[in-house]
Short mmCIF file of C-alpha atoms and ligand atoms in Angstrom, two decimals:
data_model
loop_
_atom_site.label_atom_id
_atom_site.label_comp_id
_atom_site.label_asym_id
_atom_site.label_seq_id
_atom_site.Cartn_x
_atom_site.Cartn_y
_atom_site.Cartn_z
CA UNK A 277 24.66 17.92 -9.32
CA UNK A 278 25.44 15.63 -12.32
CA UNK A 279 28.25 13.03 -11.78
CA UNK A 280 30.09 14.43 -14.75
CA UNK A 281 30.37 17.99 -13.19
CA UNK A 282 30.86 16.34 -9.51
CA UNK A 283 33.95 14.41 -11.23
CA UNK A 284 35.11 17.35 -13.16
CA UNK A 285 35.29 19.54 -9.75
CA UNK A 286 36.88 16.74 -7.88
CA UNK A 287 39.51 16.05 -10.34
CA UNK A 288 40.33 19.83 -10.55
CA UNK A 289 40.39 20.20 -6.92
CA UNK A 290 42.69 16.97 -6.21
CA UNK A 291 45.03 18.28 -9.07
CA UNK A 292 44.96 21.64 -7.80
CA UNK A 293 45.83 20.97 -4.20
CA UNK A 294 48.58 18.63 -5.42
CA UNK A 295 49.99 21.71 -7.63
CA UNK A 296 49.62 24.06 -4.54
CA UNK A 297 51.74 21.64 -2.44
CA UNK A 298 54.43 21.42 -5.13
CA UNK A 299 54.49 25.25 -5.60
CA UNK A 300 54.59 25.80 -1.80
CA UNK A 301 57.60 23.17 -1.40
CA UNK A 302 59.27 25.26 -4.08
CA UNK A 303 58.86 28.58 -2.86
CA UNK A 304 59.67 27.59 0.80
CA UNK A 305 62.99 26.07 -0.45
CA UNK A 306 63.53 29.10 -2.75
CA UNK A 307 63.12 31.09 0.41
CA UNK A 308 65.50 29.32 2.51
CA UNK A 309 68.15 28.80 -0.01
CA UNK A 310 68.10 32.51 -0.71
CA UNK A 311 68.32 33.34 3.05
CA UNK A 312 71.13 30.87 3.56
CA UNK A 313 73.29 32.17 0.49
CA UNK A 314 72.85 35.82 1.82
CA UNK A 315 74.20 34.78 5.32
CA UNK A 316 77.38 33.05 3.58
CA UNK A 317 77.98 35.99 1.38
CA UNK A 318 77.58 38.61 4.34
CA UNK A 319 80.21 36.01 6.19
CA UNK A 320 82.58 36.48 3.33
CA UNK A 321 82.29 39.96 2.87
CA UNK A 322 82.79 40.46 6.77
CA UNK A 323 86.13 38.29 6.82
CA UNK A 324 87.39 40.01 3.58
CA UNK A 325 86.91 43.55 5.34
CA UNK A 326 88.34 42.42 8.66
CA UNK A 327 91.36 41.01 6.57
CA UNK A 328 91.75 44.40 4.71
CA UNK A 329 91.42 46.31 7.86
CA UNK A 330 93.88 43.88 9.98
CA UNK A 331 96.08 42.08 7.56
CA UNK A 332 96.53 44.49 4.32
CA UNK A 333 96.14 47.50 6.92
CA UNK A 334 94.18 49.40 4.38
CA UNK A 335 93.34 52.95 5.67
CA UNK A 336 89.95 53.26 7.49
CA UNK A 337 89.10 56.26 5.11
CA UNK A 338 89.73 54.16 1.92
CA UNK A 339 87.41 51.73 3.29
CA UNK A 340 84.80 53.89 4.02
CA UNK A 341 84.78 55.60 0.57
CA UNK A 342 84.72 52.48 -1.04
CA UNK A 343 81.50 51.48 0.92
CA UNK A 344 79.75 54.74 0.05
CA UNK A 345 80.67 54.56 -3.55
CA UNK A 346 79.50 51.04 -3.96
CA UNK A 347 76.31 51.99 -1.91
CA UNK A 348 74.74 54.03 -4.64
CA UNK A 349 74.94 50.96 -7.09
CA UNK A 350 74.91 47.88 -5.13
CA UNK A 351 73.53 46.45 -1.97
CA UNK A 352 77.00 46.90 -0.13
CA UNK A 353 77.50 45.21 3.09
CA UNK A 354 78.05 47.41 5.96
CA UNK A 355 80.60 46.05 8.18
CA UNK A 356 81.80 47.27 11.82
CA UNK A 357 84.71 45.58 13.72
CA UNK A 358 84.52 45.98 17.48
CA UNK A 359 86.94 44.73 20.40
CA UNK A 360 85.76 42.08 22.80
CA UNK A 361 85.21 45.15 25.26
CA UNK A 362 83.00 46.55 22.90
CA UNK A 363 85.26 49.24 21.73
CA UNK A 364 84.57 50.49 17.96
CA UNK A 365 87.68 49.96 15.83
CA UNK A 366 86.08 50.45 12.47
CA UNK A 367 82.57 51.33 10.98
CA UNK A 368 81.73 51.60 7.21
CA UNK A 369 79.35 54.63 8.02
CA UNK A 370 78.53 55.57 11.53
CA UNK A 371 75.91 58.02 10.15
CA UNK A 372 73.84 55.12 8.62
CA UNK A 373 74.42 52.52 11.13
CA UNK A 374 71.80 50.16 10.19
CA UNK A 375 72.72 47.60 13.27
CA UNK A 376 72.63 48.97 16.45
CA UNK A 377 75.15 46.89 18.25
CA UNK A 378 75.05 46.65 22.07
CA UNK A 379 77.25 45.03 24.80
CA UNK A 380 74.95 42.10 25.22
CA UNK A 381 75.18 41.40 21.60
CA UNK A 382 78.73 41.49 21.62
CA UNK A 383 78.88 39.04 24.42
CA UNK A 384 76.21 36.76 22.81
CA UNK A 385 78.56 36.66 19.40
CA UNK A 386 81.70 36.00 21.83
CA UNK A 387 79.77 33.15 23.51
CA UNK A 388 78.38 31.62 20.06
CA UNK A 389 81.23 32.35 17.79
CA UNK A 390 78.41 33.48 15.27
CA UNK A 391 74.81 34.83 15.40
CA UNK A 392 72.57 35.45 12.45
CA UNK A 393 69.08 37.55 12.59
CA UNK A 394 67.14 40.12 10.99
CA UNK A 395 66.79 43.97 11.43
CA UNK A 396 63.58 44.72 9.57
CA UNK A 397 64.48 43.25 6.11
CA UNK A 398 68.22 43.57 6.58
CA UNK A 399 70.23 40.54 7.37
CA UNK A 400 72.90 40.50 10.02
CA UNK A 401 75.60 38.46 10.94
CA UNK A 402 78.00 38.82 13.92
CA UNK A 403 81.06 36.71 14.00
CA UNK A 404 84.38 36.53 15.95
CA UNK A 405 87.67 37.20 14.18
CA UNK A 406 91.25 36.39 15.51
CA UNK A 407 94.01 38.53 14.40
CA UNK A 408 97.63 37.96 16.01
CA UNK A 409 96.33 36.18 18.91
CA UNK A 410 93.45 38.59 19.65
CA UNK A 411 89.89 38.37 19.46
CA UNK A 412 87.66 40.71 17.55
CA UNK A 413 83.92 41.01 16.71
CA UNK A 414 82.89 41.71 13.34
CA UNK A 415 79.37 42.74 12.23
CA UNK A 416 77.98 42.56 8.53
CA UNK A 417 74.57 43.86 7.50
CA UNK A 418 72.86 44.20 4.07
CA UNK A 419 69.80 44.39 2.48
CA UNK A 420 69.15 41.34 -0.15
CA UNK A 421 67.38 43.09 -2.86
CA UNK A 422 67.94 41.13 -5.76
CA UNK A 423 67.36 38.02 -3.94
CA UNK A 424 63.84 39.60 -2.68
CA UNK A 425 63.17 40.42 -6.47
CA UNK A 426 64.04 36.81 -7.81
CA UNK A 427 61.89 35.44 -4.89
CA UNK A 428 58.99 37.78 -5.86
CA UNK A 429 59.22 37.02 -9.49
CA UNK A 430 59.28 33.36 -8.79
CA UNK A 431 56.28 33.72 -6.49
CA UNK A 432 54.36 35.78 -9.40
CA UNK A 433 55.13 32.94 -11.95
CA UNK A 434 53.84 30.16 -9.59
CA UNK A 435 50.52 32.14 -9.27
CA UNK A 436 50.24 32.86 -12.88
CA UNK A 437 51.02 29.27 -13.64
CA UNK A 438 48.80 27.98 -10.78
CA UNK A 439 45.52 30.25 -12.26
CA UNK A 440 46.31 29.10 -15.99
CA UNK A 441 46.81 25.43 -14.67
CA UNK A 442 43.40 25.31 -12.83
CA UNK A 443 41.58 26.85 -15.94
CA UNK A 444 43.24 24.19 -18.17
CA UNK A 445 42.68 21.37 -15.66
CA UNK A 446 38.71 22.33 -15.52
CA UNK A 447 38.42 22.49 -19.13
CA UNK A 448 40.64 19.33 -19.63
CA UNK A 449 38.25 17.44 -16.69
CA UNK A 450 34.91 18.55 -18.47
CA UNK A 451 36.29 17.10 -21.71
CA UNK A 452 37.27 13.91 -20.31
CA UNK A 453 34.60 13.18 -18.12
CA UNK A 454 32.29 14.26 -21.27
CA UNK A 455 34.22 11.42 -23.29
CA UNK A 456 33.89 8.83 -20.37
CA UNK A 457 30.18 9.52 -19.90
CA UNK A 458 29.13 9.69 -23.43
CA UNK A 459 28.52 5.84 -23.79
CA UNK A 460 26.03 6.04 -20.59
CA UNK A 461 24.32 9.20 -21.96
CA UNK A 462 23.65 7.28 -25.00
CA UNK A 463 22.67 4.19 -23.00
CA UNK A 464 20.23 6.41 -20.91
CA UNK A 465 18.54 7.80 -24.02
CA UNK A 466 18.20 4.52 -25.67
CA UNK A 467 16.68 3.07 -22.27
CA UNK A 468 14.43 5.74 -22.21
CA UNK A 469 12.64 4.34 -25.19
CA UNK A 470 12.40 0.95 -23.81
CA UNK A 471 8.71 0.24 -22.28
CA UNK A 472 6.21 -2.56 -21.91
CA UNK A 473 5.29 -2.18 -25.64
CA UNK A 474 8.72 -2.47 -26.97
CA UNK A 475 10.38 -4.87 -24.55
CA UNK A 476 12.40 -6.18 -27.61
CA UNK A 477 14.88 -3.28 -28.03
CA UNK A 478 18.11 -3.89 -26.44
CA UNK A 479 21.07 -1.68 -25.76
CA UNK A 480 24.19 -1.49 -27.89
CA UNK A 481 27.32 -3.51 -26.52
CA UNK A 482 30.69 -3.82 -27.80
CA UNK A 483 33.49 -6.45 -27.79
CA UNK A 484 35.77 -4.34 -25.60
CA UNK A 485 34.48 -5.90 -22.34
CA UNK A 486 34.84 -2.46 -20.61
CA UNK A 487 32.47 -1.66 -17.47
CA UNK A 488 29.98 0.17 -19.77
CA UNK A 489 29.72 -2.68 -22.03
CA UNK A 490 28.98 -5.00 -19.08
CA UNK A 491 26.75 -2.87 -17.56
CA UNK A 492 24.79 -3.01 -20.98
CA UNK A 493 25.03 -6.79 -21.19
CA UNK A 494 23.67 -7.15 -17.75
CA UNK A 495 21.07 -4.70 -18.69
CA UNK A 496 20.00 -6.79 -21.72
CA UNK A 497 19.84 -9.92 -19.80
CA UNK A 498 17.39 -8.51 -17.42
CA UNK A 499 15.46 -7.14 -20.21
CA UNK A 500 15.36 -10.91 -21.57
CA UNK A 501 14.27 -12.01 -18.44
CA UNK A 502 11.42 -9.38 -18.37
CA UNK A 503 10.27 -10.16 -21.91
CA UNK A 504 10.05 -13.58 -21.11
CA UNK A 505 8.27 -13.05 -18.06
CA UNK A 506 6.08 -10.58 -19.80
CA UNK A 507 5.49 -13.12 -22.49
CA UNK A 508 4.52 -15.88 -20.19
CA UNK A 509 2.12 -13.61 -18.21
CA UNK A 510 0.45 -12.74 -21.55
CA UNK A 511 0.31 -16.45 -22.39
CA UNK A 512 -0.98 -17.24 -18.96
CA UNK A 513 -3.84 -14.64 -19.09
CA UNK A 514 -4.77 -15.55 -22.54
CA UNK A 515 -4.88 -19.25 -21.48
CA UNK A 516 -7.03 -18.50 -18.63
CA UNK A 517 -9.56 -16.55 -20.67
CA UNK A 518 -9.63 -19.69 -23.30
CA UNK A 519 -10.20 -22.04 -20.22
CA UNK A 520 -12.97 -19.86 -18.84
CA UNK A 521 -14.63 -19.51 -22.33
CA UNK A 522 -14.84 -23.06 -23.21
CA UNK A 523 -17.20 -24.02 -20.42
CA UNK A 524 -18.86 -20.80 -20.37
CA UNK A 525 -19.97 -21.23 -23.85
CA UNK A 526 -21.06 -24.55 -23.23
CA UNK A 527 -23.26 -23.20 -20.42
CA UNK A 528 -24.80 -20.57 -22.35
CA UNK A 529 -25.46 -23.00 -25.45
CA UNK A 530 -27.00 -25.49 -23.33
CA UNK A 531 -29.37 -22.91 -21.55
CA UNK A 532 -30.04 -21.37 -24.99
CA UNK A 533 -31.24 -24.58 -26.50
CA UNK A 534 -33.29 -25.72 -23.59
CA UNK A 535 -35.17 -22.40 -23.53
CA UNK A 536 -35.45 -21.74 -27.07
CA UNK A 537 -38.75 -24.44 -27.13
CA UNK A 538 -40.72 -26.18 -24.79
CA UNK A 539 -39.00 -29.24 -23.21
CA UNK A 540 -40.03 -32.36 -21.24
CA UNK A 541 -38.58 -32.80 -17.82
CA UNK A 542 -36.35 -35.46 -18.75
CA UNK A 543 -34.46 -32.85 -21.14
CA UNK A 544 -34.61 -30.15 -18.58
CA UNK A 545 -32.78 -32.81 -16.26
CA UNK A 546 -29.99 -33.60 -18.68
CA UNK A 547 -29.62 -29.64 -19.61
CA UNK A 548 -29.33 -28.90 -15.95
CA UNK A 549 -26.69 -31.63 -15.32
CA UNK A 550 -24.82 -30.63 -18.38
CA UNK A 551 -24.77 -27.31 -17.00
CA UNK A 552 -23.67 -28.23 -13.64
CA UNK A 553 -20.86 -30.26 -14.79
CA UNK A 554 -19.52 -27.09 -16.72
CA UNK A 555 -20.03 -24.94 -13.65
CA UNK A 556 -18.20 -27.28 -11.67
CA UNK A 557 -15.42 -27.36 -13.99
CA UNK A 558 -15.48 -23.35 -13.84
CA UNK A 559 -15.11 -23.73 -10.00
CA UNK A 560 -12.41 -26.28 -10.10
CA UNK A 561 -10.37 -23.91 -12.45
CA UNK A 562 -10.78 -20.93 -10.45
CA UNK A 563 -9.78 -22.85 -7.04
CA UNK A 564 -6.82 -24.18 -9.01
CA UNK A 565 -6.00 -20.46 -10.02
CA UNK A 566 -6.47 -19.26 -6.48
CA UNK A 567 -3.94 -22.02 -5.15
CA UNK A 568 -1.64 -21.21 -8.04
CA UNK A 569 -1.82 -17.67 -7.21
CA UNK A 570 -1.19 -18.63 -3.28
CA UNK A 571 1.94 -21.06 -4.25
CA UNK A 572 3.24 -17.91 -5.85
CA UNK A 573 3.23 -15.83 -2.86
CA UNK A 574 6.72 -14.77 -1.30
CA UNK A 575 7.52 -17.81 0.89
CA UNK A 576 7.83 -15.86 4.03
CA UNK A 577 4.36 -14.70 3.42
CA UNK A 578 2.81 -18.38 3.92
CA UNK A 579 2.46 -20.10 7.07
CA UNK A 580 4.63 -22.77 7.79
CA UNK A 581 4.47 -25.38 10.54
CA UNK A 582 5.43 -28.99 11.63
CA UNK A 583 2.72 -31.23 9.83
CA UNK A 584 2.47 -34.84 9.59
CA UNK A 585 2.83 -35.86 6.01
CA UNK A 586 0.75 -39.17 6.50
CA UNK A 587 -2.33 -37.28 7.93
CA UNK A 588 -2.21 -34.92 4.82
CA UNK A 589 -2.08 -37.91 2.68
CA UNK A 590 -5.16 -39.42 4.18
CA UNK A 591 -7.25 -36.06 4.10
CA UNK A 592 -6.40 -35.84 0.32
CA UNK A 593 -7.48 -39.38 -0.60
CA UNK A 594 -10.56 -38.65 1.43
CA UNK A 595 -11.02 -35.33 -0.66
CA UNK A 596 -10.46 -37.11 -3.95
CA UNK A 597 -12.60 -40.35 -3.27
CA UNK A 598 -15.45 -37.90 -1.73
CA UNK A 599 -15.96 -36.19 -5.25
CA UNK A 600 -15.44 -39.16 -7.22
CA UNK A 601 -16.89 -42.15 -5.68
CA UNK A 602 -15.36 -44.57 -8.27
CA UNK A 603 -11.94 -43.60 -7.62
CA UNK A 604 -9.63 -45.99 -5.65
CA UNK A 605 -6.66 -44.74 -3.56
CA UNK A 606 -4.36 -46.85 -1.41
CA UNK A 607 -1.70 -45.49 0.99
CA UNK A 608 1.23 -48.03 1.60
CA UNK A 609 4.28 -47.70 4.01
CA UNK A 610 7.46 -49.08 3.25
CA UNK A 611 8.93 -48.82 6.39
CA UNK A 612 7.44 -48.27 9.94
CA UNK A 613 8.23 -45.23 11.82
CA UNK A 614 9.35 -45.10 15.57
CA UNK A 615 8.61 -41.39 16.32
CA UNK A 616 6.55 -38.83 14.91
CA UNK A 617 9.38 -36.74 13.81
CA UNK A 618 10.05 -39.21 11.12
CA UNK A 619 6.63 -38.69 9.28
CA UNK A 620 6.80 -34.66 10.16
CA UNK A 621 8.04 -31.99 8.30
CA UNK A 622 8.08 -27.99 8.07
CA UNK A 623 5.61 -27.17 5.70
CA UNK A 624 1.92 -25.68 4.85
CA UNK A 625 -0.98 -28.01 5.24
CA UNK A 626 -3.40 -26.56 2.85
CA UNK A 627 -0.76 -26.33 -0.16
CA UNK A 628 0.77 -30.00 0.35
CA UNK A 629 -2.96 -31.37 0.63
CA UNK A 630 -3.60 -29.47 -3.07
CA UNK A 631 -0.49 -30.99 -4.21
CA UNK A 632 -1.38 -34.62 -3.22
CA UNK A 633 -4.91 -34.37 -4.40
CA UNK A 634 -3.64 -33.23 -7.86
CA UNK A 635 -1.42 -36.17 -8.09
CA UNK A 636 -4.13 -38.78 -6.84
CA UNK A 637 -6.77 -37.32 -9.14
CA UNK A 638 -4.24 -37.76 -12.34
CA UNK A 639 -3.39 -41.02 -11.38
CA UNK A 640 -6.79 -42.28 -11.00
CA UNK A 641 -8.25 -40.19 -14.14
CA UNK A 642 -5.73 -41.43 -16.34
CA UNK A 643 -6.08 -45.16 -15.28
CA UNK A 644 -8.78 -47.56 -16.69
CA UNK A 645 -9.15 -49.02 -13.38
CA UNK A 646 -9.41 -45.56 -11.59
CA UNK A 647 -6.65 -46.62 -9.06
CA UNK A 648 -3.75 -44.60 -7.57
CA UNK A 649 -1.43 -45.75 -4.68
CA UNK A 650 1.25 -43.77 -2.94
CA UNK A 651 4.16 -45.40 -1.29
CA UNK A 652 5.76 -43.72 1.59
CA UNK A 653 9.48 -44.28 2.39
CA UNK A 654 10.79 -42.70 5.47
CA UNK A 655 14.27 -41.79 5.44
CA UNK A 656 16.81 -40.23 8.20
CA UNK A 657 17.10 -36.79 6.04
CA UNK A 658 14.00 -36.75 3.74
CA UNK A 659 10.51 -38.61 3.04
CA UNK A 660 9.90 -40.19 -0.04
CA UNK A 661 6.57 -40.28 -1.85
CA UNK A 662 5.83 -42.46 -4.89
CA UNK A 663 2.53 -41.48 -6.63
CA UNK A 664 1.71 -44.67 -8.70
CA UNK A 665 -0.78 -45.49 -11.20
CA UNK A 666 -1.17 -48.30 -13.75
CA UNK A 667 -2.58 -46.18 -16.56
CA UNK A 668 -2.36 -45.08 -19.97
CA UNK A 669 1.13 -43.34 -19.05
CA UNK A 670 2.60 -40.30 -20.66
CA UNK A 671 4.39 -40.00 -24.11
CA UNK A 672 8.02 -39.37 -24.29
CA UNK A 673 7.61 -35.94 -26.07
CA UNK A 674 5.12 -34.71 -23.51
CA UNK A 675 7.26 -35.58 -20.24
CA UNK A 676 9.55 -32.39 -20.41
CA UNK A 677 6.32 -30.30 -20.75
CA UNK A 678 3.84 -31.44 -18.71
CA UNK A 679 4.99 -29.05 -15.52
CA UNK A 680 4.22 -25.87 -17.59
CA UNK A 681 0.91 -24.10 -16.71
CA UNK A 682 -1.75 -24.93 -18.94
CA UNK A 683 0.17 -27.70 -20.82
CA UNK A 684 -2.12 -30.61 -21.48
CA UNK A 685 -0.40 -33.93 -23.17
CA UNK A 686 -1.41 -35.78 -26.16
CA UNK A 687 -3.45 -38.19 -23.82
CA UNK A 688 -5.96 -35.33 -22.67
CA UNK A 689 -8.55 -36.64 -24.60
CA UNK A 690 -8.70 -39.36 -22.09
CA UNK A 691 -9.69 -37.20 -19.08
CA UNK A 692 -10.93 -33.55 -18.60
CA UNK A 693 -8.70 -31.22 -17.08
CA UNK A 694 -7.32 -27.63 -17.60
CA UNK A 695 -3.46 -28.30 -17.23
CA UNK A 696 -2.75 -26.36 -14.32
CA UNK A 697 -2.65 -29.19 -11.71
CA UNK A 698 1.08 -30.36 -12.23
CA UNK A 699 2.37 -27.00 -12.55
CA UNK A 700 0.80 -25.78 -9.37
CA UNK A 701 2.00 -29.32 -7.69
CA UNK A 702 5.61 -28.60 -8.65
CA UNK A 703 5.66 -24.87 -7.43
CA UNK A 704 4.11 -26.26 -4.04
CA UNK A 705 6.87 -29.02 -3.59
CA UNK A 706 9.57 -26.26 -4.53
CA UNK A 707 7.99 -23.99 -2.00
CA UNK A 708 8.93 -26.67 0.50
CA UNK A 709 12.42 -26.94 -0.77
CA UNK A 710 11.70 -30.26 -2.12
CA UNK A 711 11.81 -32.08 -5.54
CA UNK A 712 9.38 -33.85 -8.05
CA UNK A 713 10.26 -35.90 -10.84
CA UNK A 714 8.43 -38.44 -13.16
CA UNK A 715 8.88 -41.47 -14.89
CA UNK A 716 6.20 -43.21 -17.28
CA UNK A 717 5.69 -45.91 -19.46
CA UNK A 718 3.12 -46.65 -21.71
CA UNK A 719 2.48 -50.08 -20.46
CA UNK A 720 3.13 -49.77 -17.02
CA UNK A 721 1.74 -46.47 -15.96
CA UNK A 722 3.23 -43.52 -14.43
CA UNK A 723 5.16 -42.55 -11.22
CA UNK A 724 5.63 -39.15 -9.77
CA UNK A 725 8.24 -39.12 -7.24
CA UNK A 726 8.25 -36.54 -4.32
CA UNK A 727 11.06 -35.87 -2.01
CA UNK A 728 10.57 -33.54 1.20
CA UNK A 729 12.95 -32.84 3.71
CA UNK A 730 12.51 -32.80 7.39
CA UNK A 731 15.56 -30.21 8.20
CA UNK A 732 14.08 -27.28 6.04
CA UNK A 733 14.26 -24.42 8.54
CA UNK A 734 14.09 -21.07 6.14
CA UNK A 735 10.43 -20.77 6.55
CA UNK A 736 8.30 -19.12 9.14
CA UNK A 737 6.37 -20.90 11.93
P1 ADP B 1229 -4.77 -31.95 -16.26
O1 ADP B 1229 -4.41 -33.13 -15.46
O2 ADP B 1229 -5.90 -30.86 -15.90
O3 ADP B 1229 -4.92 -31.96 -17.87
P2 ADP B 1229 -2.08 -31.59 -14.96
O4 ADP B 1229 -1.10 -30.24 -15.11
O5 ADP B 1229 -2.59 -32.11 -13.96
O6 ADP B 1229 -3.27 -31.10 -15.76
O7 ADP B 1229 -1.35 -32.47 -16.04
C1 ADP B 1229 -0.82 -32.14 -17.34
C2 ADP B 1229 -0.68 -33.24 -18.26
O8 ADP B 1229 0.38 -34.36 -17.84
C3 ADP B 1229 -2.07 -34.10 -18.41
O9 ADP B 1229 -2.77 -33.57 -19.33
C4 ADP B 1229 -1.52 -35.44 -18.76
O10 ADP B 1229 -1.16 -35.27 -20.26
C5 ADP B 1229 -0.43 -35.79 -18.19
N1 ADP B 1229 -0.42 -36.42 -16.87
C6 ADP B 1229 -0.14 -36.13 -15.93
N2 ADP B 1229 -0.29 -36.88 -14.51
C7 ADP B 1229 -0.50 -38.06 -15.44
C8 ADP B 1229 -0.67 -39.33 -15.13
N3 ADP B 1229 -0.70 -40.01 -13.91
N4 ADP B 1229 -0.98 -40.51 -16.09
C9 ADP B 1229 -0.80 -40.08 -17.56
N5 ADP B 1229 -0.79 -38.45 -17.77
C10 ADP B 1229 -0.59 -37.82 -16.98
#
């Protein structure tokens, strides 16, 4: 069931219940008022007739005639007067006699002074009446015809008004819910048109700052993020294909040249070495991309354990120097550590090594002397690693871009690369809740500062 229909029914039901309670209160109070007023009238009639009988000494026959005459046109009150010993002194009409008085009834009236009750639809009242020091019992009974008619008219009016109100409320509810949901319906039909191919479409918003407009703004913000992420994904894929195409084209050209005519051994050797170099570039790129994918995993899927940063630095140095024998890397400790905890963090050994290898390699390849050093400072809360080189430095305008995937600075002509090393390194450091920053100077070289914290516990051992 649509929310609109559900809301309309709920609104109608709630209002109908309120109306019903309201009508019930009015009807109950009308019923009680009628009953009370009629008992009061009966009492007055009983006293008046007793006055006529005792004080004015009106003849019994006249009183009975008046009763019989009135009875044809009015709901005349039938009165009977008894002595306390249940002796009948006067009765309006013994032959009609609606109230069958009994001795216990008379005793009850004497005891309570006044009683009220129903006999079928007739209301009856019994009271004591004093005349010349003697007590008498007067009963009066009548049917409140006009009162009942009035009450039934009121009941009918209430039922008709109630049914009309429900119909009106349902129609009004449908109208208002339609009005209220109009912007959402519009929004839904517009949102249906948004797909991966036209992510630039946006929902309409207005100045009113209402809930629907807020929802549209939030949705548009989400679309902005999606569009950005889609664009960067597209950019990423096109960068990858470009990076793959360059060494592949080089390999193809090299192999075609060496096969289109007979070559001597030396020429073949050169061709093989060139091809090998390009194949190595490809392997490096695919390894880098694989690591990039790993660093982009959900952190809870990456295995973390207590690792020694000094050991990872040594492994990284060994790996870099093994593949580049002319590279020179040194590790310095600014302060000694008393226990292993000072050099230990909760991290992923493999990924940290990838990050350190990238920083070492960059330091060496962008320096004339192919030298890089790391200075380790052990603090209470964190370990600070400064990867320092005295190389060519990074241009001011490149500094804010170097952590973007596939970005290569203007100094790229100086050394080979694919531009994913630093973005991967930053990802890894962030995954460890650490920070990485850079400062560079054309004359003195570059310093990458990495801070890793001991107490990070939000990862899985
Ligand atoms: P790559 O080294 O493959 O080009 P990186 O992502 O590792 O890619 O680095 C991005 C860019 O940052 C490099 O192209 C280079 O311009 C600059 N860069 C990084 N490290 C250094 C460094 N130590 N000295 C000078 N430039 C650097």
